[in-house]
mmCIF file of C-alpha atoms and ligand atoms in Angstrom:
data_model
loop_
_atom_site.group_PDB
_atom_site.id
_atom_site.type_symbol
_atom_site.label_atom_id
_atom_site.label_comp_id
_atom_site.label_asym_id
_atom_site.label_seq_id
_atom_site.Cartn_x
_atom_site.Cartn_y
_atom_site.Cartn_z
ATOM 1 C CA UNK A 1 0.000 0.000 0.000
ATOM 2 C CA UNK A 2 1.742 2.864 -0.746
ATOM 3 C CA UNK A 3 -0.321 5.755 0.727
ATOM 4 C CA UNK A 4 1.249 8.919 -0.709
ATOM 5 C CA UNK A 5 2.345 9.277 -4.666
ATOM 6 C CA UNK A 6 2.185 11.850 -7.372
ATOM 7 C CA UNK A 7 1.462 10.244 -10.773
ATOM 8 C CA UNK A 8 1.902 13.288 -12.064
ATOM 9 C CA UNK A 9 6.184 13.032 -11.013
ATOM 10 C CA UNK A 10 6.894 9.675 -12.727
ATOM 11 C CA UNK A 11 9.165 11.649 -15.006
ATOM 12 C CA UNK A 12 10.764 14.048 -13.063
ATOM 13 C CA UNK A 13 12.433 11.952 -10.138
ATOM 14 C CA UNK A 14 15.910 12.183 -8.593
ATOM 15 C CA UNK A 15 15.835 16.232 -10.051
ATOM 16 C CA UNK A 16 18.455 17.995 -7.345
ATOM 17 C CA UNK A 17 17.484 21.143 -6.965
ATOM 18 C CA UNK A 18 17.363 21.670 -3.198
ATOM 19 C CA UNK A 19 15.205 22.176 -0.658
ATOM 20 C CA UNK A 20 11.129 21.478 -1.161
ATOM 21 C CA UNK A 21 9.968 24.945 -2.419
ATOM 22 C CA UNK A 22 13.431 25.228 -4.660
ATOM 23 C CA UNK A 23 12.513 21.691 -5.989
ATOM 24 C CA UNK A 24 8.642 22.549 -6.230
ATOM 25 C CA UNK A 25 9.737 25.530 -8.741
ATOM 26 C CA UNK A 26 12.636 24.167 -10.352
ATOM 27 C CA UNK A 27 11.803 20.406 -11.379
ATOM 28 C CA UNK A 28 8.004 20.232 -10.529
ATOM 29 C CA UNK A 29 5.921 22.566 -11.739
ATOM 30 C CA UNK A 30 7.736 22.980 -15.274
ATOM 31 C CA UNK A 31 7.032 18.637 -15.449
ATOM 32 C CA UNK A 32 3.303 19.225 -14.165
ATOM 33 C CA UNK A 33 2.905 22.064 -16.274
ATOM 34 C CA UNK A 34 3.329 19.511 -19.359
ATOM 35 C CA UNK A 35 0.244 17.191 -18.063
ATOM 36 C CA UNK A 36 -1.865 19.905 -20.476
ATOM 37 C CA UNK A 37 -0.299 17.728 -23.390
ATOM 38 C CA UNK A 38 -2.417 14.519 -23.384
ATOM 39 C CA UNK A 39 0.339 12.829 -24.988
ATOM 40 C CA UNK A 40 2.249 13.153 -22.222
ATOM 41 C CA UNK A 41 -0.595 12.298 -19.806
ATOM 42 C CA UNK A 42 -0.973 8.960 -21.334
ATOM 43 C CA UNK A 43 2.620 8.048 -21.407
ATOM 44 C CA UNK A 44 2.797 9.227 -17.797
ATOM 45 C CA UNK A 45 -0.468 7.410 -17.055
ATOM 46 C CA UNK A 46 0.926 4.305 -18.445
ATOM 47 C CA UNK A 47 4.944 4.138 -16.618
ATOM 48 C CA UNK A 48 2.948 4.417 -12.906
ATOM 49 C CA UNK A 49 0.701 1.755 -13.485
ATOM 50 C CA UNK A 50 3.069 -0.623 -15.327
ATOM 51 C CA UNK A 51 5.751 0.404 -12.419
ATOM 52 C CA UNK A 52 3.118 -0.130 -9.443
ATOM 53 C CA UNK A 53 1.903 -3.178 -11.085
ATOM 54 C CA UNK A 54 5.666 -4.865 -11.188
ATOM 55 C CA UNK A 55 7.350 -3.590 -7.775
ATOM 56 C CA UNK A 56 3.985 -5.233 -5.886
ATOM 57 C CA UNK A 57 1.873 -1.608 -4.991
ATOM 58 C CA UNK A 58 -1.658 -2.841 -5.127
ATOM 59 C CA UNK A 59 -3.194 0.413 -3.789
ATOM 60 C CA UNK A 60 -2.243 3.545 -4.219
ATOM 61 C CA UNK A 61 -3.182 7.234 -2.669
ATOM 62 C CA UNK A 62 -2.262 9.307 -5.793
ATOM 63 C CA UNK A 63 -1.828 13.209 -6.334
ATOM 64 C CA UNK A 64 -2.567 14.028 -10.048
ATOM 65 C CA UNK A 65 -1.949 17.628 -11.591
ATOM 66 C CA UNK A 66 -4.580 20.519 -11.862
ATOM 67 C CA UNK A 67 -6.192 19.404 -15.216
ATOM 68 C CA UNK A 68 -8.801 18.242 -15.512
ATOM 69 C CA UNK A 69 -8.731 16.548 -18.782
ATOM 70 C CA UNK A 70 -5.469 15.100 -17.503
ATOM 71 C CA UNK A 71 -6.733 14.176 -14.432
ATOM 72 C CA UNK A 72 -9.790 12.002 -16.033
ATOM 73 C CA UNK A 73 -7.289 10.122 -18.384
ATOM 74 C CA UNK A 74 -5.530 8.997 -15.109
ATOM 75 C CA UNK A 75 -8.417 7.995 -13.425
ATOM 76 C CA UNK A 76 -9.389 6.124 -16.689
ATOM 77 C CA UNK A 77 -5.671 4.218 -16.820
ATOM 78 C CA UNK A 78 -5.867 2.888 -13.404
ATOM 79 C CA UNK A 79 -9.631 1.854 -13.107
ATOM 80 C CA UNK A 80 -8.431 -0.249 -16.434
ATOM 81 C CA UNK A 81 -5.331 -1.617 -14.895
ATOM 82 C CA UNK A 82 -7.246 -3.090 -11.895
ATOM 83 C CA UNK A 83 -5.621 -1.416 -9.883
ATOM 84 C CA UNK A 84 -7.337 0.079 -6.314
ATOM 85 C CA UNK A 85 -6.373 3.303 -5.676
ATOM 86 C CA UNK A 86 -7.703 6.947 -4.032
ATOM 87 C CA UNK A 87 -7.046 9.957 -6.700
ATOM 88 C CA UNK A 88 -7.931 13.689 -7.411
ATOM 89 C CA UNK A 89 -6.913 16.425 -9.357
ATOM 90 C CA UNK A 90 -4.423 18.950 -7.384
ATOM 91 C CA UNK A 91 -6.416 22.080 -6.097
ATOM 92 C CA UNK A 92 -3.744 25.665 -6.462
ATOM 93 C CA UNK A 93 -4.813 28.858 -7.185
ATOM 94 C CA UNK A 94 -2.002 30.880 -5.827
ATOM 95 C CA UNK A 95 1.975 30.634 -5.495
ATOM 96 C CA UNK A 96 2.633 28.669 -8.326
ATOM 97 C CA UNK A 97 3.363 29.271 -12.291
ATOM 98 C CA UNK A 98 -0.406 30.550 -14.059
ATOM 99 C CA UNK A 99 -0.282 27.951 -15.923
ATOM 100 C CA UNK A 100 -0.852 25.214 -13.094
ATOM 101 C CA UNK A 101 -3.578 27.888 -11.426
ATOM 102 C CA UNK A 102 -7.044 26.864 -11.610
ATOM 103 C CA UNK A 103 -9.685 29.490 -9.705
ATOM 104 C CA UNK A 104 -11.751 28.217 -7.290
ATOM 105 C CA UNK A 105 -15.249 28.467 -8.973
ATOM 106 C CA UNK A 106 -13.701 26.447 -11.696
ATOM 107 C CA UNK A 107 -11.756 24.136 -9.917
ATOM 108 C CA UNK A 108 -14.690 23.147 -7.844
ATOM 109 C CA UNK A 109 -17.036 22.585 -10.535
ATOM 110 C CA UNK A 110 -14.501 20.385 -12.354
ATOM 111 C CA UNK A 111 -13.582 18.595 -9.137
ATOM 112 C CA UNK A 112 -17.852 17.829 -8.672
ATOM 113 C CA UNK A 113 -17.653 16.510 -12.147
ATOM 114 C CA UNK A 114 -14.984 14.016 -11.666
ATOM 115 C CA UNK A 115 -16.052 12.791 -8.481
ATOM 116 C CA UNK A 116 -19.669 12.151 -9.692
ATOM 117 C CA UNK A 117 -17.720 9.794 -12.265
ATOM 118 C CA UNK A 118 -14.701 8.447 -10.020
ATOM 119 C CA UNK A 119 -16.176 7.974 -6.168
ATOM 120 C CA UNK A 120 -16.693 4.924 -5.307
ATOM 121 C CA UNK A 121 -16.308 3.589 -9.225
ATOM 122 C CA UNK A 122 -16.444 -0.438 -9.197
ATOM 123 C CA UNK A 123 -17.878 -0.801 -5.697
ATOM 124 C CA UNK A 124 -15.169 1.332 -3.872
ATOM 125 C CA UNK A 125 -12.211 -0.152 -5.563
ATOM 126 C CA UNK A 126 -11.565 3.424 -6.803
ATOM 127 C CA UNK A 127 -12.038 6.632 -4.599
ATOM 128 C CA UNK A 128 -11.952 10.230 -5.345
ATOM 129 C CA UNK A 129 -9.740 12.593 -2.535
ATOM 130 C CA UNK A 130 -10.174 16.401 -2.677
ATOM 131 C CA UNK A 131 -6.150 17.687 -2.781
ATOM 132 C CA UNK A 132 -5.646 21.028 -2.557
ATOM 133 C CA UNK A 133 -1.568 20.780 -2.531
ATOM 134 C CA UNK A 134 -0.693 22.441 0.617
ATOM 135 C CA UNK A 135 -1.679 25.566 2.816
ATOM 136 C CA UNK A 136 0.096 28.094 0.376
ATOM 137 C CA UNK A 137 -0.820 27.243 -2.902
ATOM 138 C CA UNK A 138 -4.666 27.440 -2.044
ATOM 139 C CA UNK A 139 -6.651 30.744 -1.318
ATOM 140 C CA UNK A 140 -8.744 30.853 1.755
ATOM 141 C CA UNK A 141 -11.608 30.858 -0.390
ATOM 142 C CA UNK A 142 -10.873 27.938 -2.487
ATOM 143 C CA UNK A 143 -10.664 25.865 0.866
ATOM 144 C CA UNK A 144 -13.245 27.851 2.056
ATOM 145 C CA UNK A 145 -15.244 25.498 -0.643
ATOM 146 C CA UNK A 146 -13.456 22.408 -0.202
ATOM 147 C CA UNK A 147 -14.248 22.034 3.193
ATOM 148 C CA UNK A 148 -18.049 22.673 2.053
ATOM 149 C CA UNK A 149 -18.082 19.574 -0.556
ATOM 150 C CA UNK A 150 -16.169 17.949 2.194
ATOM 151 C CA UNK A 151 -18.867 18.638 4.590
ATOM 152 C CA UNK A 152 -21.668 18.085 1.879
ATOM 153 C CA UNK A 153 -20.299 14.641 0.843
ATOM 154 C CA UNK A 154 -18.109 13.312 4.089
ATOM 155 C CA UNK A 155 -17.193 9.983 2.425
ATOM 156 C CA UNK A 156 -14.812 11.921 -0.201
ATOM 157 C CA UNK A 157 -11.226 11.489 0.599
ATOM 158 C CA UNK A 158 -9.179 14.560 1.902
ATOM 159 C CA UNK A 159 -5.530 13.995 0.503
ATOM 160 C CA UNK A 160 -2.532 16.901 1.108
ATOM 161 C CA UNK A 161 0.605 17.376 2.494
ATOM 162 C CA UNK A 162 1.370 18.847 5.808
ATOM 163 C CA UNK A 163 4.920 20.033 7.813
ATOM 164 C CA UNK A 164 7.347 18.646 5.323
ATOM 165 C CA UNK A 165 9.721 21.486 6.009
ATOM 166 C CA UNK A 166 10.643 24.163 8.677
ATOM 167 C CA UNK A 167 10.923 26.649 5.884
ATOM 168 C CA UNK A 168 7.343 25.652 4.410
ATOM 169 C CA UNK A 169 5.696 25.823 7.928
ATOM 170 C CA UNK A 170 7.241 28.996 8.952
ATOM 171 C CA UNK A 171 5.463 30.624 5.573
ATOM 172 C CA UNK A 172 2.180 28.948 6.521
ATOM 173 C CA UNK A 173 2.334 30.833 10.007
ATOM 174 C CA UNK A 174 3.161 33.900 8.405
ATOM 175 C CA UNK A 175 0.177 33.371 5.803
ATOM 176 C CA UNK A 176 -1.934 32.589 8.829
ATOM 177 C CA UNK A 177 -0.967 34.945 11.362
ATOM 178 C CA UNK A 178 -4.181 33.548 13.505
ATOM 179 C CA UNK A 179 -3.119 30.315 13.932
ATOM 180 C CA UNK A 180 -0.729 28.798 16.418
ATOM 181 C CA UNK A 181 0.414 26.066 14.377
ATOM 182 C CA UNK A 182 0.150 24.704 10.481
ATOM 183 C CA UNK A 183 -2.638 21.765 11.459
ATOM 184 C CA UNK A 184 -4.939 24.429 12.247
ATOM 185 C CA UNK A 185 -5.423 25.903 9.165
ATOM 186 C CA UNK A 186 -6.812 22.441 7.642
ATOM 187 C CA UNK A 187 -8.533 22.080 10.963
ATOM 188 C CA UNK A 188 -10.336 25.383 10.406
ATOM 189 C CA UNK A 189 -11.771 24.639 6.394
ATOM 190 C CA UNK A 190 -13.015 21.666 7.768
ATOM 191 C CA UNK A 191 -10.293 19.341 6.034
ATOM 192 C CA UNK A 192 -9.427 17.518 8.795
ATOM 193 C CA UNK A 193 -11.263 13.992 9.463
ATOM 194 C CA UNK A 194 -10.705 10.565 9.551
ATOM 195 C CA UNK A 195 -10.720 10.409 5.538
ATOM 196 C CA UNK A 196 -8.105 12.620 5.747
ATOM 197 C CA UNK A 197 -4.688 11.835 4.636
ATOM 198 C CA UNK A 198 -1.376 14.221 5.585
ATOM 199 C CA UNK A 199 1.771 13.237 3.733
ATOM 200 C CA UNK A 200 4.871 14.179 5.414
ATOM 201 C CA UNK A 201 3.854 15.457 9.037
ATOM 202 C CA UNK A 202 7.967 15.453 10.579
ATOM 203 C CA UNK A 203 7.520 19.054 12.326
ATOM 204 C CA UNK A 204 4.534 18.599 14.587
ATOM 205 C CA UNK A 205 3.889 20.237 18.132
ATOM 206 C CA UNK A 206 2.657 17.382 21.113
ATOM 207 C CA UNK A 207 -0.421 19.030 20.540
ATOM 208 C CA UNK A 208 -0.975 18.629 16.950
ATOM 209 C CA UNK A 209 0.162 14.928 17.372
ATOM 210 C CA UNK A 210 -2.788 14.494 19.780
ATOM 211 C CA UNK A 211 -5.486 16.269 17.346
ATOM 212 C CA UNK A 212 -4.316 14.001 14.629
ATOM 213 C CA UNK A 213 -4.951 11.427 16.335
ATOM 214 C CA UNK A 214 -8.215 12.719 18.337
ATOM 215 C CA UNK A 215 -9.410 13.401 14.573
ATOM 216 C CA UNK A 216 -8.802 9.548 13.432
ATOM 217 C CA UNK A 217 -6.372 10.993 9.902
ATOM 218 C CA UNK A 218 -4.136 8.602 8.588
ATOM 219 C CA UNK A 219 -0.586 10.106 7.959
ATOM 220 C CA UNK A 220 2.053 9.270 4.933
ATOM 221 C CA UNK A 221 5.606 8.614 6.082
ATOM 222 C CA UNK A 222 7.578 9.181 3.013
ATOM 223 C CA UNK A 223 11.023 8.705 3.985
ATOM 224 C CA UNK A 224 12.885 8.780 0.497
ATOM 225 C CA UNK A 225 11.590 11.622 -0.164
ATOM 226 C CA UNK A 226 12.666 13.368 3.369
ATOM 227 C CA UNK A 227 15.951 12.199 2.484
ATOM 228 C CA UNK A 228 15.722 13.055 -1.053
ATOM 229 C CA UNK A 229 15.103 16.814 0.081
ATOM 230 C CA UNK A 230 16.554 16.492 3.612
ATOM 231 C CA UNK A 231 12.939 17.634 5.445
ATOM 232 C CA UNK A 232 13.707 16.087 8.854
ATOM 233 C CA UNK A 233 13.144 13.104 10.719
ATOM 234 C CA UNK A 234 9.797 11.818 10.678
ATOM 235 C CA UNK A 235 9.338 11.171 14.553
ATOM 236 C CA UNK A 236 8.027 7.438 14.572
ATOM 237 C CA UNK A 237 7.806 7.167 18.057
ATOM 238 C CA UNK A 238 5.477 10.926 18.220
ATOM 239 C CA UNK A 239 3.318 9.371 15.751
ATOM 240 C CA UNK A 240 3.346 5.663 17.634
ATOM 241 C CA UNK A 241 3.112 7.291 21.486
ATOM 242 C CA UNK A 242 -0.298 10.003 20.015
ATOM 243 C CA UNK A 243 -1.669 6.234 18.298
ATOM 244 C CA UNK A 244 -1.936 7.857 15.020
ATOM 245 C CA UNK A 245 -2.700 5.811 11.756
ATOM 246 C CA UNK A 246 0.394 5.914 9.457
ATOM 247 C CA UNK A 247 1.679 4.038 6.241
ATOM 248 C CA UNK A 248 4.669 3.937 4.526
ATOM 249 C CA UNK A 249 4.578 6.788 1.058
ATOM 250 C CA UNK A 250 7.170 6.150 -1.994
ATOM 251 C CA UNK A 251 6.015 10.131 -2.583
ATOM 252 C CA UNK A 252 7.757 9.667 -6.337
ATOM 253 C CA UNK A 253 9.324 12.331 -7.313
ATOM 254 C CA UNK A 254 10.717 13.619 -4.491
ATOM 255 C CA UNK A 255 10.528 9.936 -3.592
ATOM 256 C CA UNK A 256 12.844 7.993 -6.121
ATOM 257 C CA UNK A 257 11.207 4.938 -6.428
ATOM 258 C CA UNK A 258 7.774 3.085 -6.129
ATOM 259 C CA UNK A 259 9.304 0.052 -5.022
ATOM 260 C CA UNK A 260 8.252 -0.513 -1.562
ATOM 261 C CA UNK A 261 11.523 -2.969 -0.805
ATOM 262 C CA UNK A 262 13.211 0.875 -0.928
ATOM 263 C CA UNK A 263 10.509 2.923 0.994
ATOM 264 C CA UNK A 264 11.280 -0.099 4.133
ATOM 265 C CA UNK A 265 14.570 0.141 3.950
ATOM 266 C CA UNK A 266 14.605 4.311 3.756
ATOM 267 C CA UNK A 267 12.025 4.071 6.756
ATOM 268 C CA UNK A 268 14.641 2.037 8.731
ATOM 269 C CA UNK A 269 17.569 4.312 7.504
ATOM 270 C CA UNK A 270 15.829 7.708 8.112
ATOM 271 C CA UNK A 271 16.089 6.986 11.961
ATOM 272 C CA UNK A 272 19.088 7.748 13.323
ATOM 273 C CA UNK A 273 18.444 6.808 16.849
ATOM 274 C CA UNK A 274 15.428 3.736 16.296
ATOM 275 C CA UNK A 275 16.108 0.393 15.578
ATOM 276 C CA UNK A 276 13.046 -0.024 13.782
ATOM 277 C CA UNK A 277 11.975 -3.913 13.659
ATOM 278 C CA UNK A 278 11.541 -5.605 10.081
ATOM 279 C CA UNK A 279 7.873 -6.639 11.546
ATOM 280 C CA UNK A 280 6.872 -2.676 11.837
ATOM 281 C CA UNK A 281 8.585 -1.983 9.076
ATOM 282 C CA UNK A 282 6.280 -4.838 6.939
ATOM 283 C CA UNK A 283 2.958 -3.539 8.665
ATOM 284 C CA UNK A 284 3.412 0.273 7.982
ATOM 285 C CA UNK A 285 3.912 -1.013 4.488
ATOM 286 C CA UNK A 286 0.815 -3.391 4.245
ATOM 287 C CA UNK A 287 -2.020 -3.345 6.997
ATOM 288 C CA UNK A 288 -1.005 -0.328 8.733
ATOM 289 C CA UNK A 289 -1.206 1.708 5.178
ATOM 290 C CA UNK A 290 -4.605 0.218 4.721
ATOM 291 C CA UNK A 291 -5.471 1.690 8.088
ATOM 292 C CA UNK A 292 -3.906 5.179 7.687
ATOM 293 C CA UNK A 293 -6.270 4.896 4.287
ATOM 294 C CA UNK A 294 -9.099 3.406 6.476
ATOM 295 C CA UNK A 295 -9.017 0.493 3.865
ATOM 296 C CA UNK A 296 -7.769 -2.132 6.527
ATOM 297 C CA UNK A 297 -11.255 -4.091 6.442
ATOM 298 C CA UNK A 298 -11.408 -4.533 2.765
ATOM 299 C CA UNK A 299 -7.463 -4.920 2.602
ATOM 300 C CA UNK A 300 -4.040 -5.427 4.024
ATOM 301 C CA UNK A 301 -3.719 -8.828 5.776
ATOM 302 C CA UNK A 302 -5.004 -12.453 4.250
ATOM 303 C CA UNK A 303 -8.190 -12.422 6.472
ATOM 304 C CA UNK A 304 -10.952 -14.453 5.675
ATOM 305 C CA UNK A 305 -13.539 -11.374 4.675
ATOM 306 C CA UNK A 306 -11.309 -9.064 3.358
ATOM 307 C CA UNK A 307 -10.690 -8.897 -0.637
ATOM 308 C CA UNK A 308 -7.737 -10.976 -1.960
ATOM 309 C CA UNK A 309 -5.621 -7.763 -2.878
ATOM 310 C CA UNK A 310 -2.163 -9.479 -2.369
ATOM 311 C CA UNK A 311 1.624 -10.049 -4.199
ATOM 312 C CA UNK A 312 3.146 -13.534 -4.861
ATOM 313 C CA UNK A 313 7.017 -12.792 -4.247
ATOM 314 C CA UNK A 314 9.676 -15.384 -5.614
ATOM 315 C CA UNK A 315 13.309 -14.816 -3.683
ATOM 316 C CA UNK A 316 16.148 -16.599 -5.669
ATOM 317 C CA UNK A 317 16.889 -18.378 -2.620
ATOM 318 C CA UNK A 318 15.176 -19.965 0.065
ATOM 319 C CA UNK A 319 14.812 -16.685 3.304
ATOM 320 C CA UNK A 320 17.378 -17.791 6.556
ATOM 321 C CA UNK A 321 15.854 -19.502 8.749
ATOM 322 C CA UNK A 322 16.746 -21.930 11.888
ATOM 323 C CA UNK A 323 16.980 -18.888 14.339
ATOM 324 C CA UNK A 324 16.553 -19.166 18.526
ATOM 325 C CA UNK A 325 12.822 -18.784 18.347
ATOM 326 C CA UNK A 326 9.652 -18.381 16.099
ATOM 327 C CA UNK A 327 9.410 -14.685 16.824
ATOM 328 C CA UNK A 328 13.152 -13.986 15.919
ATOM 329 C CA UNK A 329 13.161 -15.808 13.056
ATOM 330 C CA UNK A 330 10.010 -14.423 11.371
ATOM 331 C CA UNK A 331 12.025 -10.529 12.324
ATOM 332 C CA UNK A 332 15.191 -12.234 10.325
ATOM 333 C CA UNK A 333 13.505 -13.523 7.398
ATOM 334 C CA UNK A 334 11.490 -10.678 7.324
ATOM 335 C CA UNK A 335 14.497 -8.208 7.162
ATOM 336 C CA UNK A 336 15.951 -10.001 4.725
ATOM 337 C CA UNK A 337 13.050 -9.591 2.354
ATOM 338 C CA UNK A 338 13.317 -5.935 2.799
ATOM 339 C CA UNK A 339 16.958 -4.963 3.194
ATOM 340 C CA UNK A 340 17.978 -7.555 -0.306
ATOM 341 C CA UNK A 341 14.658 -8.288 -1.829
ATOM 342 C CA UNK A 342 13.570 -5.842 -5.258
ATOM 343 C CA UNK A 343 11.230 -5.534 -7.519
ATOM 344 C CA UNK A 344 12.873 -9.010 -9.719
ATOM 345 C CA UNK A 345 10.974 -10.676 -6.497
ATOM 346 C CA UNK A 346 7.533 -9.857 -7.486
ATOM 347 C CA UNK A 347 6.405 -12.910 -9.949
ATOM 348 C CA UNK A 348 2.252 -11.359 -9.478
ATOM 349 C CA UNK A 349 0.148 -8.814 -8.435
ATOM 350 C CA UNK A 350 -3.154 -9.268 -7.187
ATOM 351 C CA UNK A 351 -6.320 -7.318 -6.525
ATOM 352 C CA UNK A 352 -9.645 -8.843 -5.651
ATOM 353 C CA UNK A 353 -8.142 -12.183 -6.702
ATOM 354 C CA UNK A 354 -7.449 -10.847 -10.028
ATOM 355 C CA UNK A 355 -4.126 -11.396 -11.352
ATOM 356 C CA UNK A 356 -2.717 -7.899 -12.243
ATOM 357 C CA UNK A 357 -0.222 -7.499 -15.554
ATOM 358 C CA UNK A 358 1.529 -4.730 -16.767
ATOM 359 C CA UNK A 359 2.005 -5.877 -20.503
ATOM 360 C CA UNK A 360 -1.682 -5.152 -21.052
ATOM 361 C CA UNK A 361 -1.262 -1.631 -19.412
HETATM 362 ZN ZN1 ZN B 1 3.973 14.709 -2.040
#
């Protein structure tokens, strides 16, 4: 489950240009600013699904661009694929290059249209999220009028990214002088509730920790990506201690790959005081995604019930085993999936029982 990826980035990974609002300007926008040419849509479209598809994502939480056009060809590519996943066009209408702007009255007419279409296509297996990008690239009008579809329709998703950066939340403070801290300002359009879904989340008061939780929001550790653009630290044991629901994010393209073998092993490396064990590290990136997604009882474990959304995975060799006790050597075979095992080790995908192949994408 990879709970936090832009679709709309496939092409413009591993661009070094800095810190997150350098990067945003830089390598982003001019790459999302080309999802006008459906050419490139499609193409685009096509490398995330056939990538998901062979490194074992079965569900994804995806960020698209602010087209609309775009943004229904994408919806169209993965609701073909078989694929389950959560999507929405990207709400901006400030602080960003014209051509990505869309104003509010539009943007919220063409975000009704697509979610008439896209919520809860194919009994649920696809599900639209309202995403306006983060607190500075929205008016307070346009969330103004996200948080009143939100209210109007509470089973849409809310999908954005919160306290990647000190330098991002410092210019959210300043944009919102009467706030105390950057959760608020969700918190006060109505954006925050438990179908919401924060990417990021590293520089968090106690307090915002404990509404996070109190609200029931799922949070997206993306820890390439924090390394990628050196955000911080997510703090695993904040999120663990406030009992907040969190996955593991690739967040491609800040992220480098989808692969979720790398997302473990970036989550383990991140730390640099936790030990992290390969049994967390598993769950964040299978049932505990599912929760932070509050998908966990349709997907996420093999539990008689749930839908058979699962990968077959084929090591070369047989996983150690023989260690002092059951528990210890389920941890060692476990971390040897994740610390040597690759996308070569996924032989099928599966959602709903249905095998998944990317030559047909
Ligand atoms: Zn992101």
């Amino acid at each position: 489950v990879d709970t936090h990826v832009h679709l709309a980035q496939v092409f413009a990974r591993a661009r070094i240009r800095g810190n997150l609002l350098e990067w945003l300007n830089e390598a982003i926008y001019p790459e999302e600013i080309m999802f006008a040419d459906l050419d490139h849509v499609r193409k685009a479209a096509g490398c995330f699904v056939r990538e998901c598809i062979d490194v074992g994502v079965t569900t994804a939480n995806v960020f698209l661009s602010s087209h609309k056009e775009a943004s229904e060809l994408c919806f169209e590519a993965v609701a073909e694929s078989g694929m389950r996943a959560i999507m929405g066009m990207v709400h901006m209408d400030q602080d960003a290059p014209d051509a990505l702007l869309v104003p509010a009255g539009r943007a919220i007419s063409e975000t009704e249209d697509l979610a008439s279409r896209w919520h809860q296509h194919d009994r649920g297996r696809i599900q639209y999220a309202l995403m306006p990008r983060f607190a500075l690239s929205c008016s307070r009008d346009l969330m103004t009028q996200l948080g009143t579809m939100k209210r109007e329709t509470p089973s849409l998703y809310v999908h954005t990214h919160l306290s990647e950066t000190i330098k991002e939340c410092r210019a959210v403070l300043e944009a919102y002088p009467e706030h105390s801290d950057y959760l608020a300002v969700y918190e006060s359009f109505g954006l925050l509730s438990d179908r919401t879904v924060m990417a990021h989340a590293i520089h968090l008061s106690a307090q915002e920790l404990l509404r996070i939780s109190a609200a029931g929001a799922g949070v997206a550790h993306c820890p390439s990506a924090n390394l990628f653009l050196k955000s911080g630290v997510f703090p695993w044991s904040g999120h663990t201690t406030a009992g907040i629901r969190f996955g593991l994010g690739s967040d491609v393209g800040a992220g480098y790959q989808i692969n979720p073998f790398q997302v473990m092993r970036d989550a383990y490396n991140v730390q640099d005081k936790l030990f992290l064990r390969p049994t967390d590290l598993f769950w964040r990136a299978t049932l505990g995604g599912a929760q932070a997604l509050r998908l966990d009882s349709t997907i996420g474990s093999l539990d008689e019930g749930k839908d058979a959304d699962f990968v077959v995975l084929a090591p070369p060799c047989d996983l150690p085993s023989g260690g002092p006790s059951e528990n210890e050597d389920l941890e060692d075979a476990l971390a040897h999936l994740i610390f040597t095992g690759d996308d070569r080790w996924v032989v099928a995908s599966y959602v709903r029982g249905r095998s998944l192949t990317s030559e047909t994408v």
